[in-house]
Short mmCIF file of C-alpha atoms (C1' of nucleotides) in Angstrom, two decimals:
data_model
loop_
_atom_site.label_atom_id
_atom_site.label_comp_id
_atom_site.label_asym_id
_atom_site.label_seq_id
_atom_site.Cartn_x
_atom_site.Cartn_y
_atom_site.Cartn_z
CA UNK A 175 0.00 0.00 0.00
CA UNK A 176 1.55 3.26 1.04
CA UNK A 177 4.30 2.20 2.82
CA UNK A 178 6.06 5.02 4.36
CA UNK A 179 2.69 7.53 3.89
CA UNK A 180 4.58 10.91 5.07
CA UNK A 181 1.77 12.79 4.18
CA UNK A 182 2.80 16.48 4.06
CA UNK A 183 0.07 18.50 6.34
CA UNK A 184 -0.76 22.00 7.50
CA UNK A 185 -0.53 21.88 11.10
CA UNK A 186 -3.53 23.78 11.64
CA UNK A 187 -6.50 23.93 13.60
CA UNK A 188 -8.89 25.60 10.97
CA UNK A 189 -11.26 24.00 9.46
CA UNK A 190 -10.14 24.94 5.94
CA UNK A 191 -6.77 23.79 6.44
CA UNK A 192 -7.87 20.23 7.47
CA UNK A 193 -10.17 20.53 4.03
CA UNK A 194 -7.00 21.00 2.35
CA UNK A 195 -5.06 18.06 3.82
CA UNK A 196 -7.82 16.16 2.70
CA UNK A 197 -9.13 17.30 -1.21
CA UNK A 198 -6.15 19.89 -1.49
CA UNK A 199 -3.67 17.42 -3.40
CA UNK A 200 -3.71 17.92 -7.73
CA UNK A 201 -6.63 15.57 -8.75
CA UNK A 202 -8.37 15.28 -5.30
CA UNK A 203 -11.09 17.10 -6.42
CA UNK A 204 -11.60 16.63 -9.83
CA UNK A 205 -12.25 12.80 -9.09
CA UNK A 206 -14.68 14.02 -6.62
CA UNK A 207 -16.14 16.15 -9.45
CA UNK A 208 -16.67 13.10 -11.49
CA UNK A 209 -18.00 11.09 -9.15
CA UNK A 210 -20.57 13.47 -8.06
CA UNK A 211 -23.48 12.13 -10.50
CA UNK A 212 -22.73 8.41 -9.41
CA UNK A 213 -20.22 5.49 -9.16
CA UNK A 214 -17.11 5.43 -11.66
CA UNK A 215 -14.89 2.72 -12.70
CA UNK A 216 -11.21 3.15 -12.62
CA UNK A 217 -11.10 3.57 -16.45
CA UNK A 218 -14.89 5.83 -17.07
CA UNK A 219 -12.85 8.01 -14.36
CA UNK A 220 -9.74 8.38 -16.57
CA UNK A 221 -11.72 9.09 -19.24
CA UNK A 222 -13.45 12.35 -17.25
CA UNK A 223 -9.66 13.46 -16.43
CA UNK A 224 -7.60 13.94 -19.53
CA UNK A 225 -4.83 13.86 -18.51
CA UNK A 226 -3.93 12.22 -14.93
CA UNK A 227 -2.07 9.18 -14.44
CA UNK A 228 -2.72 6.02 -13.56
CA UNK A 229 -0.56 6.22 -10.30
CA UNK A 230 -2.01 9.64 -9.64
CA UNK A 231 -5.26 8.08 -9.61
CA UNK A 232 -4.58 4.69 -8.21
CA UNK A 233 -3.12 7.20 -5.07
CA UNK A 234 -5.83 9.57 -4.89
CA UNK A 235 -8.66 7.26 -4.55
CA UNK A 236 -6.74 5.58 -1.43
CA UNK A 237 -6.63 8.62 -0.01
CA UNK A 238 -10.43 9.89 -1.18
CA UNK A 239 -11.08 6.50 0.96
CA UNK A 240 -9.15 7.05 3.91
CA UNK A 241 -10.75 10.38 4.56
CA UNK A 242 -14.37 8.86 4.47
CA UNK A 243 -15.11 10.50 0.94
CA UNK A 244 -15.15 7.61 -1.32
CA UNK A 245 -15.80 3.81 -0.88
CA UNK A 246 -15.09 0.90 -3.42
CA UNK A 247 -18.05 -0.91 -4.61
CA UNK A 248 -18.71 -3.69 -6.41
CA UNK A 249 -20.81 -3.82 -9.92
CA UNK A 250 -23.57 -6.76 -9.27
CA UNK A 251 -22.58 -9.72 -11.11
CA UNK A 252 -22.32 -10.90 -14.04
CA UNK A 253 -19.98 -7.36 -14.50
CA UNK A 254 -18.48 -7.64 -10.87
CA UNK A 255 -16.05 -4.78 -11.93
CA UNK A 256 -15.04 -2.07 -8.95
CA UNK A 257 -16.29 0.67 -8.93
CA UNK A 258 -15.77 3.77 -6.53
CA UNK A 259 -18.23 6.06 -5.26
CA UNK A 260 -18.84 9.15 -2.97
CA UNK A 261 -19.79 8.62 0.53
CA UNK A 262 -23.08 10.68 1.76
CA UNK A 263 -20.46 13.09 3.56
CA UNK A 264 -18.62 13.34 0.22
CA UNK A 265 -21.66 13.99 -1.98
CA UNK A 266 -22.28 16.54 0.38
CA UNK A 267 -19.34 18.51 -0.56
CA UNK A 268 -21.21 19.80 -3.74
CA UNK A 269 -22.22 22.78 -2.49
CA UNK A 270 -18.36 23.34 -2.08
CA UNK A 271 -17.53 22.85 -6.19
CA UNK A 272 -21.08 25.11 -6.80
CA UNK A 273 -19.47 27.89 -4.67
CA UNK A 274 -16.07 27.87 -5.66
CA UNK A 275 -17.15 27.51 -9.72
CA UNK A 276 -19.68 30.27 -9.04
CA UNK A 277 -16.50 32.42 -7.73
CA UNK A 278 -14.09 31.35 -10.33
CA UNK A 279 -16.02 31.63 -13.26
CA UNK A 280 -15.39 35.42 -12.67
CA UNK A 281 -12.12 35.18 -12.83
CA UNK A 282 -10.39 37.70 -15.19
CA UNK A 283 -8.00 35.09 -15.82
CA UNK A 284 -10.01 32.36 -16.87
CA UNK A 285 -10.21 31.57 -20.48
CA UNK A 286 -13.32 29.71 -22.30
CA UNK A 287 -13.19 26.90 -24.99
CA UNK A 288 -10.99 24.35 -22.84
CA UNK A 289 -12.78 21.45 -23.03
CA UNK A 290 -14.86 20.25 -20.32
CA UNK A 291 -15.79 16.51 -19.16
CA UNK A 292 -20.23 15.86 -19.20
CA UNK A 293 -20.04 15.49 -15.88
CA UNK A 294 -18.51 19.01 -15.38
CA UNK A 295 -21.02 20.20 -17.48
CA UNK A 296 -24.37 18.85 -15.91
CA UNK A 297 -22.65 20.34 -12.03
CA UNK A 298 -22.26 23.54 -13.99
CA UNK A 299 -25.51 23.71 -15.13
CA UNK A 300 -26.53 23.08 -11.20
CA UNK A 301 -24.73 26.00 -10.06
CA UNK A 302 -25.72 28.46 -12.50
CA UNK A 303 -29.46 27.75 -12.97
CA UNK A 304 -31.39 30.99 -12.61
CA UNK A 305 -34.27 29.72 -10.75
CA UNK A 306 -36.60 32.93 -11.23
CA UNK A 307 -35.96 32.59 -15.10
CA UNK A 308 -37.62 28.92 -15.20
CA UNK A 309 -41.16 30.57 -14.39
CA UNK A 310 -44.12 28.04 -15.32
CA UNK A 311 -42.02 26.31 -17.99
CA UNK A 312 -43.44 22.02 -17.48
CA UNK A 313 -41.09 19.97 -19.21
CA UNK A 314 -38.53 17.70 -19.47
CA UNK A 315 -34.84 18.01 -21.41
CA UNK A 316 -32.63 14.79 -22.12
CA UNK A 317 -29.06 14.92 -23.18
CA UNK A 318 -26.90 12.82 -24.69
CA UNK A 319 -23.13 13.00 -24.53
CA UNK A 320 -21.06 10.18 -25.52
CA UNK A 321 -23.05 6.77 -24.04
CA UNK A 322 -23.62 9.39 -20.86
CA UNK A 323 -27.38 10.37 -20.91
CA UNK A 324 -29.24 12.96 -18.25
CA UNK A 325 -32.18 14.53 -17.66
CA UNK A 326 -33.26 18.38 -16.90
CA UNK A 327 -36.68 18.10 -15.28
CA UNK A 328 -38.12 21.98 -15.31
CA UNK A 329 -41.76 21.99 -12.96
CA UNK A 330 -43.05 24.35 -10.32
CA UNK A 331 -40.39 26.87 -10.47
CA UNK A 332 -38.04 24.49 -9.94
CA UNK A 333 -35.09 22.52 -11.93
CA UNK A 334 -33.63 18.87 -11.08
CA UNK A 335 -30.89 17.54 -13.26
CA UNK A 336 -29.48 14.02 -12.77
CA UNK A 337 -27.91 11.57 -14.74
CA UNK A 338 -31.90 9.43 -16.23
CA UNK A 339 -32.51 8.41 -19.64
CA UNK A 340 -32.81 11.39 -22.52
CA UNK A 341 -35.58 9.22 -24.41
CA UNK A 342 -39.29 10.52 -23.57
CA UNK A 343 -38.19 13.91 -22.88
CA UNK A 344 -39.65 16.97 -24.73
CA UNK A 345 -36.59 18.31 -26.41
CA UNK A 346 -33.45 15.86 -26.17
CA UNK A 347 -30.14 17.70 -27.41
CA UNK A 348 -27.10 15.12 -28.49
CA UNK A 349 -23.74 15.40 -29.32
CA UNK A 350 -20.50 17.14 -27.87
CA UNK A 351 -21.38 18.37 -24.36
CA UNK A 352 -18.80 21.19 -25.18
CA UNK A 353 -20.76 22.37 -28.01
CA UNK A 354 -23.75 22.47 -25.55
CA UNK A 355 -21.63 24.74 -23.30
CA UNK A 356 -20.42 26.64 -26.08
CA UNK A 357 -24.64 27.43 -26.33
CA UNK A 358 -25.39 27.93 -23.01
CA UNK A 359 -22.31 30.28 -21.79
CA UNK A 360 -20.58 31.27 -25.16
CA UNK A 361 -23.25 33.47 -26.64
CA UNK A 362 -23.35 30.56 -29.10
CA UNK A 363 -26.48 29.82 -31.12
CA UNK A 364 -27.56 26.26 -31.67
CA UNK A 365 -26.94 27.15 -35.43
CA UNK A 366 -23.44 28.16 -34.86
CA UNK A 367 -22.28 24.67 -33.06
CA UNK A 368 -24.85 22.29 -35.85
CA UNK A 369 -22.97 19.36 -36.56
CA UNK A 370 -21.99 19.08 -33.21
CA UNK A 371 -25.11 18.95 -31.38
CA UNK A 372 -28.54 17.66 -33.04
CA UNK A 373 -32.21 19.10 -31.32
CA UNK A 374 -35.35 16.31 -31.49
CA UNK A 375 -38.15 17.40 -30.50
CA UNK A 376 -39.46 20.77 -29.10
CA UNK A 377 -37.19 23.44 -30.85
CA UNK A 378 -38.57 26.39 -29.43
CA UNK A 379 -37.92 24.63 -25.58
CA UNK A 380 -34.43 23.83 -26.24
CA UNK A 381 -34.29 27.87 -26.94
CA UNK A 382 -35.96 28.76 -23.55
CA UNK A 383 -33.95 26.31 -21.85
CA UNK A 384 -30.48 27.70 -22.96
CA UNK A 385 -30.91 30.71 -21.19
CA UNK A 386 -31.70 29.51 -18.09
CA UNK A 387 -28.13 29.88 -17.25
CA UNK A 388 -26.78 33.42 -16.63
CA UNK A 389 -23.51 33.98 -16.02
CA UNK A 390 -22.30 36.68 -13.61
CA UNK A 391 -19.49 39.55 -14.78
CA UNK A 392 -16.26 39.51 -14.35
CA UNK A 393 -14.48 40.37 -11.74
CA UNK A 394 -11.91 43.65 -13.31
CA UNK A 395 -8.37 42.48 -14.14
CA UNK A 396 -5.77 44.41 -11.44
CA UNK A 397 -2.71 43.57 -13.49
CA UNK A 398 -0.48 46.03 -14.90
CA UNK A 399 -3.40 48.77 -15.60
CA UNK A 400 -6.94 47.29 -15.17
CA UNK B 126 11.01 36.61 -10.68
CA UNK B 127 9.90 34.07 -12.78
CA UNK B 128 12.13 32.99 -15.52
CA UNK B 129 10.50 29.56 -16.47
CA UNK B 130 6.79 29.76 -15.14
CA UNK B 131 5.51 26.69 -16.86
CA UNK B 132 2.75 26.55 -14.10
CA UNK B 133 1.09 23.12 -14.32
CA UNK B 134 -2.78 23.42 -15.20
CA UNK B 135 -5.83 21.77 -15.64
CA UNK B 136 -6.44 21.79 -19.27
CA UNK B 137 -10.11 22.04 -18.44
CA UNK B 138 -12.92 24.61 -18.99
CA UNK B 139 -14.20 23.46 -15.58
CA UNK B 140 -14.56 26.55 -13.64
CA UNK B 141 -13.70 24.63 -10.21
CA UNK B 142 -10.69 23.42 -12.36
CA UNK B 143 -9.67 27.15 -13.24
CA UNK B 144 -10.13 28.03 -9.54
CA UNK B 145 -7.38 25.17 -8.66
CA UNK B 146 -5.17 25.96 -10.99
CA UNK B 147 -5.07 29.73 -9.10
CA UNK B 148 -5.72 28.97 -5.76
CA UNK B 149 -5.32 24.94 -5.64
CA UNK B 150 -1.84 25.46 -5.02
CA UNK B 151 0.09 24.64 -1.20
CA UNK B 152 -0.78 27.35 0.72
CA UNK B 153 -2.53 29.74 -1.48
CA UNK B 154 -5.77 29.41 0.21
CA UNK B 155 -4.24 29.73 3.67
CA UNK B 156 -2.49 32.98 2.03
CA UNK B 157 -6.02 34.23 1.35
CA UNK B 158 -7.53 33.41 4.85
CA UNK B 159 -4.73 35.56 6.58
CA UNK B 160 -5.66 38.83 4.31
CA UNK B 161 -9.27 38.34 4.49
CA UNK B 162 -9.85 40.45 7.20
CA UNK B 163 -7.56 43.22 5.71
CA UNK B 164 -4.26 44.13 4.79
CA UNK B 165 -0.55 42.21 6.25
CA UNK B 166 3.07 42.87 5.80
CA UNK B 167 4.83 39.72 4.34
CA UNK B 168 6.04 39.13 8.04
CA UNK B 169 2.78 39.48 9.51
CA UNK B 170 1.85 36.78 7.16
CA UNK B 171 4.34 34.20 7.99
CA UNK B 172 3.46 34.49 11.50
CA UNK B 173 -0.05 33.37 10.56
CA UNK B 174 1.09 30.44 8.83
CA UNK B 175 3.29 28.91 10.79
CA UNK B 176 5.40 26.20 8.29
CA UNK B 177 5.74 28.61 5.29
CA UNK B 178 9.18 29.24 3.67
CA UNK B 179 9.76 32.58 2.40
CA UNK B 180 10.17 31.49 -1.11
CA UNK B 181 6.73 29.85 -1.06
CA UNK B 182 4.68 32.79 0.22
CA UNK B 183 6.99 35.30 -2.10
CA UNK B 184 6.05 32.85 -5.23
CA UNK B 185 2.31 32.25 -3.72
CA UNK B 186 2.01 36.22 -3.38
CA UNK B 187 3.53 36.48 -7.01
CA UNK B 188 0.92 34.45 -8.40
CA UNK B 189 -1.88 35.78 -6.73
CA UNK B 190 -1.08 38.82 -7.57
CA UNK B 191 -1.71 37.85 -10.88
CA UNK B 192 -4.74 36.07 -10.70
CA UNK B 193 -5.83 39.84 -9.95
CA UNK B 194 -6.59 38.53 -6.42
CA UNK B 195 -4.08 40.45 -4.36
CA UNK B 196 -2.97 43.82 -4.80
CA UNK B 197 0.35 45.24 -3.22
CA UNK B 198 0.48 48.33 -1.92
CA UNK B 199 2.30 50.47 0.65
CA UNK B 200 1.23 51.99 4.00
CA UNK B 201 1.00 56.14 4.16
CA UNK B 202 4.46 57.53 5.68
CA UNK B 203 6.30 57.32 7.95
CA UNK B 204 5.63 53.32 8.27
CA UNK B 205 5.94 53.07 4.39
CA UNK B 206 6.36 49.47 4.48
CA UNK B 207 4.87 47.47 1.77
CA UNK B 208 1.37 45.48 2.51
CA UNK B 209 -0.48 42.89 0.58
CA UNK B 210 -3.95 43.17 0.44
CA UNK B 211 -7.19 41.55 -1.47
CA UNK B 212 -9.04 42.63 -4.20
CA UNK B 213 -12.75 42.89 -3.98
CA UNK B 214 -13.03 39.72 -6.08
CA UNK B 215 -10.60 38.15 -3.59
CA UNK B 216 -12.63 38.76 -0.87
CA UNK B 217 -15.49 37.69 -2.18
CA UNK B 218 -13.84 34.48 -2.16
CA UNK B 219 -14.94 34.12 1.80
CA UNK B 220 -17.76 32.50 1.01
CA UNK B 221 -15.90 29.63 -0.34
CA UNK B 222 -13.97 29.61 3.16
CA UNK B 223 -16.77 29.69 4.87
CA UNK B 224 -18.86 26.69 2.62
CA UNK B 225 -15.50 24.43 2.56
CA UNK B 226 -15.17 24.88 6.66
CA UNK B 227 -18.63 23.93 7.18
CA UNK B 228 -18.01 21.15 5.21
CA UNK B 229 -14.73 19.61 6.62
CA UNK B 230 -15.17 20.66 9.90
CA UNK B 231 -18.26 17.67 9.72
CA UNK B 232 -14.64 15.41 8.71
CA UNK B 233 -14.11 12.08 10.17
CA UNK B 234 -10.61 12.53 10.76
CA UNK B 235 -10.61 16.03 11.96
CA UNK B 236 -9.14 16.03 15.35
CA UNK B 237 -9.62 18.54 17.32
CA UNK B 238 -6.75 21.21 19.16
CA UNK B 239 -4.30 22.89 16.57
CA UNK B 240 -3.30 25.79 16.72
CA UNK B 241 -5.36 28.36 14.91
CA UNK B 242 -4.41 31.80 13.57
CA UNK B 243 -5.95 34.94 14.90
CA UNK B 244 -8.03 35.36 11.91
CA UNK B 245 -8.59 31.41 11.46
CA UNK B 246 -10.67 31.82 14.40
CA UNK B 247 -12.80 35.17 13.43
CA UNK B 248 -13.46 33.73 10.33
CA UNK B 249 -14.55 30.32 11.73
CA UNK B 250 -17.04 32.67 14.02
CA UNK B 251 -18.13 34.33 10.88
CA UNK B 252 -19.09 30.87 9.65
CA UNK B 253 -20.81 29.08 12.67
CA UNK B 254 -22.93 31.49 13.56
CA UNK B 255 -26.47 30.73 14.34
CA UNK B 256 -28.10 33.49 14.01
CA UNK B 257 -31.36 31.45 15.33
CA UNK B 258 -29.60 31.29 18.79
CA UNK B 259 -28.73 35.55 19.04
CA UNK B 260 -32.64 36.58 19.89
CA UNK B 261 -32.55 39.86 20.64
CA UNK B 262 -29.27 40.01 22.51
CA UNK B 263 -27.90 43.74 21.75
CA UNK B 264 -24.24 43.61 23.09
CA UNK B 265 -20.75 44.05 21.78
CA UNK B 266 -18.16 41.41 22.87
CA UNK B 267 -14.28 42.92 22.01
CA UNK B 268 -11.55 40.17 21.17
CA UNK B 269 -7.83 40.50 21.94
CA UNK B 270 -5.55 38.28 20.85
CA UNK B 271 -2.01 39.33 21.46
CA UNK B 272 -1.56 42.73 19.14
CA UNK B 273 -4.85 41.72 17.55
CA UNK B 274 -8.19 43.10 18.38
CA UNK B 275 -11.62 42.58 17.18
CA UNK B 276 -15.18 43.24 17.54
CA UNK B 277 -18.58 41.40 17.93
CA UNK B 278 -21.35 43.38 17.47
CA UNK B 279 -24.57 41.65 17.79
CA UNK B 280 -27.59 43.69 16.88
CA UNK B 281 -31.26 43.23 15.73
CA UNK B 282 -30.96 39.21 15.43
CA UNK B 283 -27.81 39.52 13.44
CA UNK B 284 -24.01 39.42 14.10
CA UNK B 285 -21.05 41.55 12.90
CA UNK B 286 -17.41 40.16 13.44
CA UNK B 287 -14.23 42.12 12.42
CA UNK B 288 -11.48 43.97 13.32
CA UNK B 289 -12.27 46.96 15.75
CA UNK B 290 -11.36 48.08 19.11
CA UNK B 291 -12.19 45.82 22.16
CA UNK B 292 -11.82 48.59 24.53
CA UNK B 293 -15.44 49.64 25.60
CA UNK B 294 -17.48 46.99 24.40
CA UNK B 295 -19.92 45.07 26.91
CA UNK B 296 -17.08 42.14 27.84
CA UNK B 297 -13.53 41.74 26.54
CA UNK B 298 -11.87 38.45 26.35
CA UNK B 299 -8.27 38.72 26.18
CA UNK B 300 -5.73 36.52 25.93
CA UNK B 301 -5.30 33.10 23.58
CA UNK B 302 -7.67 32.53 20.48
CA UNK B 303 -6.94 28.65 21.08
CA UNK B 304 -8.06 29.12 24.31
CA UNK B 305 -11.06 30.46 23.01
CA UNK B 306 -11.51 27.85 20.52
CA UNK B 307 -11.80 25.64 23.02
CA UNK B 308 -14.15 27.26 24.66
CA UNK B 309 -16.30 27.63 21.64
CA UNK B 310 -16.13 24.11 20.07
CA UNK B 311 -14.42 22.17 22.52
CA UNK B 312 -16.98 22.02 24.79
CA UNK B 313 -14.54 23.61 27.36
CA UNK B 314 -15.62 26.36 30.47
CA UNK B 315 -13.92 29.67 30.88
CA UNK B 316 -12.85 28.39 34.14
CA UNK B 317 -11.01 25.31 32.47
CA UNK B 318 -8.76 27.31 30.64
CA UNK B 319 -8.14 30.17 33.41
CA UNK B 320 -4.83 32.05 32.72
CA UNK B 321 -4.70 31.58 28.83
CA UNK B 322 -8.18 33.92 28.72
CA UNK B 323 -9.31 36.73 30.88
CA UNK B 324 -12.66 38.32 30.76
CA UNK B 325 -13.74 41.72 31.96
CA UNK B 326 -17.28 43.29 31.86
CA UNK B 327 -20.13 41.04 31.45
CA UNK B 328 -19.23 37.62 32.41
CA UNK B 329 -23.41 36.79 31.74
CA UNK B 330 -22.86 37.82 28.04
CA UNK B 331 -19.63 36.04 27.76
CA UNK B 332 -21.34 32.65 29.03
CA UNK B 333 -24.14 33.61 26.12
CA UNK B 334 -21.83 34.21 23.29
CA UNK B 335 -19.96 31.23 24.19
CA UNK B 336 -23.25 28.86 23.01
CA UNK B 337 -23.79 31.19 19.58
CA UNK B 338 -21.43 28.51 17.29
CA UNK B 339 -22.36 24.83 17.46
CA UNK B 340 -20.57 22.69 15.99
CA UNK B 341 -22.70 20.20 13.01
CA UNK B 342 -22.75 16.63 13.60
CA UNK B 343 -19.69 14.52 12.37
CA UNK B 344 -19.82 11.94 9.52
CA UNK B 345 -19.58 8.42 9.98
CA UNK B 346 -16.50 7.33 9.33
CA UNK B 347 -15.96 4.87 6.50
CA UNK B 348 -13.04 3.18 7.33
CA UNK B 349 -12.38 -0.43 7.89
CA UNK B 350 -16.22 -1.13 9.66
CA UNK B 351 -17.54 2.20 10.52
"C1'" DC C 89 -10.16 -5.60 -19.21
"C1'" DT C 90 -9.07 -3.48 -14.64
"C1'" DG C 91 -6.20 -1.97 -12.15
"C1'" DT C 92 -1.34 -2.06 -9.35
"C1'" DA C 93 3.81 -1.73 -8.84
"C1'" DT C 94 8.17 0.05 -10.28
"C1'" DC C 95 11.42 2.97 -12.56
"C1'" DC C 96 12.86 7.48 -14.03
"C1'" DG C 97 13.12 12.42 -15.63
"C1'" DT C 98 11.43 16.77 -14.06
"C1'" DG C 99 9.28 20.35 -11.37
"C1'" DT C 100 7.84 21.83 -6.78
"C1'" DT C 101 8.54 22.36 -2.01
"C1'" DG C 102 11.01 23.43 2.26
"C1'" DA C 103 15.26 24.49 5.14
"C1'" DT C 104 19.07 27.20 5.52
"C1'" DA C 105 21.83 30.89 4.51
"C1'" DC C 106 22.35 35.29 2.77
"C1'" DT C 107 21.52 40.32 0.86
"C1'" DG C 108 19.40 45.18 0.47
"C1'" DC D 278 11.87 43.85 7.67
"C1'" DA D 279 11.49 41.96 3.05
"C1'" DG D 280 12.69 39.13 0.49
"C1'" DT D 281 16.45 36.09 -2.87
"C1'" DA D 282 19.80 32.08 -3.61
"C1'" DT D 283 21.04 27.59 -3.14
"C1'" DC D 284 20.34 22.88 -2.56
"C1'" DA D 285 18.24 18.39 -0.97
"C1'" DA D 286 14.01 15.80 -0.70
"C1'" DC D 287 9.89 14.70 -2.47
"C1'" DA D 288 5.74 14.70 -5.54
"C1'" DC D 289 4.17 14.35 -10.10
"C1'" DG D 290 3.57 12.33 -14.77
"C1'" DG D 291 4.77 8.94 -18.28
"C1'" DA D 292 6.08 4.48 -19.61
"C1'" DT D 293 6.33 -0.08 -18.85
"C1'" DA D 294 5.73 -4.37 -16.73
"C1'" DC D 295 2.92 -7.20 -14.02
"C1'" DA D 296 -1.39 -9.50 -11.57
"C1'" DG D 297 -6.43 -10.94 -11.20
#
DNA sequence: CTGTATCCGTGTTGATACTG
DNA sequence: CAGTATCAACACGGATACAG
């Protein structure tokens, strides 16, 4: 295992700190990202974090376990593959990744167009839902990225997105999840991104629904002259 | 400065990813917490984080800097020494503090009696409060913690903590935040840590503020039968 | 196919010493 | 007080080999 594990830690009371000794290491919390929606295999995990090494990983999900926030599973058989998964406590730490991406998407640093992994997308699209701008809209959204398929359910004012099957719903959009992005915070049209992204069903709801998702300004740039 | 800054990054649009690759970096966050209640002198700084090499908080400061999160600047004469302080965007970040604390503070594997910063423990007062449990107490409770003083002002069902003078509010504890700390969330008396805090004025409202920040339950540990 | 263990080049971190 | 320089130790990432 992790023979000599000289884990280098803040020796600090706060409560931050200890959050940091926990989730602070490079990758920590992007596997937490991707495991937010449900269990992951080793390899559906890779695939979410372009990038990261198999070690890096391997090491990581030790730890995520050792702190309580993940737990190994086991597929039901005949596909008895592992499979790792967030505790309650861990799924709990949502709110954390909706707060800090609500902060940093205003950072006059950041720069758009870098791909991002469905997963990533759906949690965005739970942080930055404008909840007064859903209204009396009834329906039902499914999307399709890749073999990954989830469902926007829009009633009573309110909006629930979750990993469900896309068929049934009254608009499903499929395709690149980036191109979806690309719609919903780019300024991008459906038209501009065709190819990428196809629209059964309801046109005119797919239009409502892609600007349900405001993003706030930017915070001003304080680098040489801002 | 920094002749070869190939800073290692996320290559991912995900926001939360953008916000570690600026502030996911040892000690950047604990950087933050230590300005958050207003301006330091790099020396000032280090004494907050006990453990930091110059280098790192020179190259953390650096950074930050350019992430348009701190701003340097320089005290009025004669004391024209040079301070770091956030931007508005950086301190809007608190709210991330404060949603991350709440969360790992609920850790497993937290244990309990480090050392906390001055500001650590503000901040964590900031975030604990229970504004349910401050009724229409009208009171101001004044903090001093070695050259450090600060003032709670509760008011109207709601709280305001931050620096100030101690000297003529309604009771003054003096002496050792950890002291305090225990007091708060350790389930510890004023009497049973006599010596490392003193209080003057209202020892009634002391006993009352000392009940305003409960702690949330712990999770269940997940670890080998839990 | 699903991971784990080991090796190795490189970058990051931390301790100490030193300079304006 | 406010950092910079140097160097040793370690963490990271990639490749490869290995095990169930």
């Amino acid at each position: 295992m992790s023979p000599n594990s000289k884990k280098r830690a803040y020796q600090d009371g706060c409560a931050v700190a200890h959050a940091l000794d926990i989730i602070g290491d490079r990758w920590a919390m992007p596997i937490m990202r991707e495991l937010m929606l449900g269990p992951k295999r080793f390899t559906d995990l890779r695939a979410g974090l372009p990038g990261i090494s198999a070690n890096m990983l391997s090491q990581r999900l030790e730890e995520l376990e050792a702190a309580s926030i993940v737990v190994r599973g086991r597929l039901p058989p005949p596909a008895a593959s592992q499979i790792y998964e967030l505790t309650d406590w861990g799924r709990e730490s949502e709110i954390v990744f909706q707060v800090l991406g609500r902060w940093a998407c205003r950072s006059p640093t950041m720069e758009p167009g870098k791909p991002m992994s469905p997963v990533s997308v759906i949690l965005s699209m739970r942080t930055m839902i404008d909840r007064d701008r859903i209204g009396d809209l009834d329906a039902a959204i499914g999307l399709r990225f890749g073999e990954e398929e989830f469902r926007v359910t829009l009633k009573g004012g309110d909006c629930l997105i979750d990993r469900g099957q896309a068929a049934g719903a009254d608009a499903i959009l499929s395709g690149d999840q980036n191109a979806l992005v690309a719609v919903l915070y780019g300024g991008a049209r459906y038209e501009d991104v065709h190819g990428a992204l196809t629209i059964e069903g309801d046109r005119a709801l797919a239009e409502r629904f892609a600007r349900l998702f405001p993003l706030p300004p930017k915070a001003p740039s304080m680098v040489s002259a801002g």
